[in-house]
Amino acid sequence: MRVGVLTGGGDCPGLNAVMRAVVRKGVQRYDYDFLGFRDGWRGPLEGDTTQLDIPAVRGTLPRGGTILGSSRTNPFKEENGVRRIKENLAKHEVDALIAIGGEDTLGVAARLTGEHGIKCVGVPKTIDNDLSATDYTFGFDTAVTVATEAIDRLHTTAESHMRVLVVEVMGRHAGWIAL
């Protein structure tokens, strides 16, 4: 079986770790072949790929970002987007896709599966922890830890200058990091 992998949307801690785990388990246990699509949904749209094997993911565990790149490309907003994805999947003999992303990326994957029969598996990635039917997303814990550490450091600065500081954190509509 040949499986495509893509990462979409903003980056967060753990993207490379997820890819590494998927590739290592898939190759070693199931003898699957993996193909990475570059820059989110742009990769399957344009057929921009890279081989994902164990040597390709070696050393990526501590790296931030994503070795595949990312974008906010939405194939449903592109002319003949779904047709182009189907053609490129067939050309590269990809049997299924693993989409690692948040609300937008997984929304595209759900539509491609439900409306067009493309086999997709979604891995919930968002520091915002705001995907319905998902208790906890990878990246969220790290985002909270980084925000907490920054606020702890600012606390002494505020005391030293007898000031009140306001800190804004990411979180889109959910606000889980702030909470």
CSV table of C-alpha atoms in Angstrom, one decimal:
chain,number,residue,atom,x,y,z
A,1,MET,CA,0.0,0.0,0.0
A,2,ARG,CA,1.2,3.5,-0.8
A,3,VAL,CA,0.2,6.2,1.6
A,4,GLY,CA,0.5,10.0,1.1
A,5,VAL,CA,1.2,12.3,4.0
A,6,LEU,CA,0.7,16.1,4.1
A,7,THR,CA,0.7,18.8,6.8
A,8,GLY,CA,-1.5,21.8,6.4
A,9,GLY,CA,-2.1,25.1,8.2
A,10,GLY,CA,0.1,26.6,10.9
A,11,ASP,CA,2.9,24.7,12.3
A,12,CYS,CA,3.0,23.4,15.8
A,13,PRO,CA,5.3,21.2,17.9
A,14,GLY,CA,5.0,17.5,17.1
A,15,LEU,CA,4.4,17.6,13.3
A,16,ASN,CA,7.7,15.9,12.5
A,17,ALA,CA,7.2,13.5,15.4
A,18,VAL,CA,3.8,12.4,14.1
A,19,MET,CA,5.2,11.9,10.6
A,20,ARG,CA,8.2,9.9,12.0
A,21,ALA,CA,5.9,7.6,14.0
A,22,VAL,CA,3.5,7.1,11.0
A,23,VAL,CA,6.4,6.2,8.6
A,24,ARG,CA,8.4,4.1,11.1
A,25,LYS,CA,5.3,2.0,12.1
A,26,GLY,CA,3.9,1.8,8.6
A,27,VAL,CA,7.2,0.6,7.1
A,28,GLN,CA,8.4,-1.7,9.8
A,29,ARG,CA,5.0,-3.3,10.8
A,30,TYR,CA,3.0,-3.1,7.6
A,31,ASP,CA,5.6,-2.7,4.8
A,32,TYR,CA,3.8,0.4,3.5
A,33,ASP,CA,5.4,2.9,1.2
A,34,PHE,CA,5.1,6.6,2.1
A,35,LEU,CA,5.1,9.7,-0.2
A,36,GLY,CA,5.2,13.1,1.3
A,37,PHE,CA,3.2,15.9,-0.3
A,38,ARG,CA,4.9,19.3,0.0
A,39,ASP,CA,3.2,22.4,1.4
A,40,GLY,CA,-0.2,21.1,2.5
A,41,TRP,CA,-2.9,20.6,-0.1
A,42,ARG,CA,-0.7,22.3,-2.7
A,43,GLY,CA,1.3,19.1,-2.9
A,44,PRO,CA,-1.5,16.8,-4.1
A,45,LEU,CA,-2.8,19.6,-6.3
A,46,GLU,CA,0.5,20.1,-8.2
A,47,GLY,CA,2.0,16.6,-7.7
A,48,ASP,CA,4.9,18.0,-5.6
A,49,THR,CA,6.2,15.1,-3.7
A,50,THR,CA,9.1,13.7,-1.7
A,51,GLN,CA,9.9,10.1,-0.7
A,52,LEU,CA,9.2,9.5,3.0
A,53,ASP,CA,11.1,6.5,4.3
A,54,ILE,CA,12.9,5.8,7.5
A,55,PRO,CA,16.1,7.7,6.5
A,56,ALA,CA,14.0,10.7,5.5
A,57,VAL,CA,12.4,11.0,9.0
A,58,ARG,CA,15.6,10.1,10.9
A,59,GLY,CA,16.6,13.0,13.2
A,60,THR,CA,13.3,14.9,12.8
A,61,LEU,CA,12.0,14.1,16.3
A,62,PRO,CA,13.4,17.2,18.0
A,63,ARG,CA,12.9,19.5,15.1
A,64,GLY,CA,10.1,22.1,15.1
A,65,GLY,CA,8.0,23.0,12.1
A,66,THR,CA,7.4,20.4,9.4
A,67,ILE,CA,9.9,18.8,7.0
A,68,LEU,CA,7.1,18.8,4.4
A,69,GLY,CA,6.3,22.4,4.6
A,70,SER,CA,2.8,23.8,5.0
A,71,SER,CA,0.3,26.1,3.4
A,72,ARG,CA,-3.4,27.1,3.7
A,73,THR,CA,-4.2,25.9,0.2
A,74,ASN,CA,-7.8,24.7,-0.2
A,75,PRO,CA,-8.4,22.5,-3.3
A,76,PHE,CA,-12.1,23.4,-3.3
A,77,LYS,CA,-11.1,27.0,-4.0
A,78,GLU,CA,-8.9,26.0,-6.9
A,79,GLU,CA,-10.0,25.5,-10.5
A,80,ASN,CA,-10.5,21.7,-11.0
A,81,GLY,CA,-8.9,21.1,-7.6
A,82,VAL,CA,-10.5,17.8,-6.8
A,83,ARG,CA,-9.9,16.5,-10.3
A,84,ARG,CA,-6.2,17.5,-10.1
A,85,ILE,CA,-5.8,15.8,-6.7
A,86,LYS,CA,-7.4,12.6,-8.1
A,87,GLU,CA,-5.1,12.6,-11.1
A,88,ASN,CA,-2.0,13.2,-9.0
A,89,LEU,CA,-2.9,10.5,-6.5
A,90,ALA,CA,-3.4,8.1,-9.4
A,91,LYS,CA,-0.2,9.2,-11.1
A,92,HIS,CA,1.8,8.5,-7.9
A,93,GLU,CA,-0.2,5.4,-7.1
A,94,VAL,CA,-1.3,6.7,-3.7
A,95,ASP,CA,-4.0,4.5,-2.1
A,96,ALA,CA,-4.8,6.8,0.8
A,97,LEU,CA,-3.8,10.1,2.4
A,98,ILE,CA,-2.9,11.1,5.9
A,99,ALA,CA,-3.8,14.7,6.4
A,100,ILE,CA,-2.2,16.3,9.5
A,101,GLY,CA,-3.8,19.5,10.2
A,102,GLY,CA,-6.5,21.6,12.0
A,103,GLU,CA,-10.0,22.6,11.1
A,104,ASP,CA,-9.4,23.7,7.5
A,105,THR,CA,-7.0,20.9,6.6
A,106,LEU,CA,-9.2,18.2,8.1
A,107,GLY,CA,-12.3,19.8,6.7
A,108,VAL,CA,-10.9,19.3,3.2
A,109,ALA,CA,-10.0,15.7,4.0
A,110,ALA,CA,-13.5,15.1,5.2
A,111,ARG,CA,-15.1,16.5,2.1
A,112,LEU,CA,-12.7,14.6,-0.2
A,113,THR,CA,-13.7,11.4,1.6
A,114,GLY,CA,-17.4,12.0,1.9
A,115,GLU,CA,-18.1,13.7,-1.4
A,116,HIS,CA,-15.4,12.2,-3.7
A,117,GLY,CA,-14.4,8.8,-2.3
A,118,ILE,CA,-10.8,9.6,-1.6
A,119,LYS,CA,-9.5,7.6,1.3
A,120,CYS,CA,-8.2,10.1,4.0
A,121,VAL,CA,-7.2,9.7,7.6
A,122,GLY,CA,-7.1,12.9,9.6
A,123,VAL,CA,-4.6,13.6,12.5
A,124,PRO,CA,-5.8,16.5,14.6
A,125,LYS,CA,-3.1,19.2,14.8
A,126,THR,CA,-3.8,22.5,16.3
A,127,ILE,CA,-2.3,24.4,19.2
A,128,ASP,CA,-5.8,25.8,19.8
A,129,ASN,CA,-7.3,22.5,20.8
A,130,ASP,CA,-10.4,23.5,19.0
A,131,LEU,CA,-11.4,20.5,16.9
A,132,SER,CA,-14.9,19.1,17.6
A,133,ALA,CA,-15.0,15.5,18.8
A,134,THR,CA,-11.3,15.7,19.8
A,135,ASP,CA,-10.3,15.8,23.4
A,136,TYR,CA,-6.7,16.8,23.0
A,137,THR,CA,-4.6,17.8,20.0
A,138,PHE,CA,-0.8,17.5,19.8
A,139,GLY,CA,0.9,20.8,20.0
A,140,PHE,CA,-1.6,22.2,22.6
A,141,ASP,CA,0.4,21.1,25.6
A,142,THR,CA,3.6,22.6,24.3
A,143,ALA,CA,1.8,25.9,23.5
A,144,VAL,CA,0.4,26.1,27.0
A,145,THR,CA,3.9,25.3,28.5
A,146,VAL,CA,5.6,28.0,26.4
A,147,ALA,CA,2.9,30.6,27.3
A,148,THR,CA,3.1,29.7,30.9
A,149,GLU,CA,6.9,30.0,31.0
A,150,ALA,CA,6.8,33.4,29.2
A,151,ILE,CA,4.2,34.7,31.7
A,152,ASP,CA,6.3,33.4,34.6
A,153,ARG,CA,9.3,35.4,33.3
A,154,LEU,CA,7.2,38.5,32.7
A,155,HIS,CA,5.8,38.3,36.3
A,156,THR,CA,9.2,39.4,37.8
A,157,THR,CA,9.5,42.2,35.2
A,158,ALA,CA,6.1,43.5,36.1
A,159,GLU,CA,7.0,43.4,39.8
A,160,SER,CA,10.3,45.2,39.2
A,161,HIS,CA,8.7,48.1,37.4
A,162,MET,CA,5.4,48.1,39.4
A,163,ARG,CA,3.4,47.5,36.3
A,164,VAL,CA,0.5,45.4,35.2
A,165,LEU,CA,1.3,43.5,31.9
A,166,VAL,CA,-1.2,42.2,29.5
A,167,VAL,CA,-0.3,39.1,27.6
A,168,GLU,CA,-2.1,38.0,24.5
A,169,VAL,CA,-1.8,34.3,23.5
A,170,MET,CA,-3.0,32.5,20.4
A,171,GLY,CA,-6.1,30.4,20.5
A,172,ARG,CA,-8.5,31.5,17.7
A,173,HIS,CA,-12.1,31.2,18.8
A,174,ALA,CA,-11.7,28.7,21.6
A,175,GLY,CA,-9.3,30.4,24.1
A,176,TRP,CA,-8.1,27.2,25.6
A,177,ILE,CA,-4.4,28.4,25.9
A,178,ALA,CA,-5.6,31.5,27.7
A,179,LEU,CA,-7.8,29.5,30.0
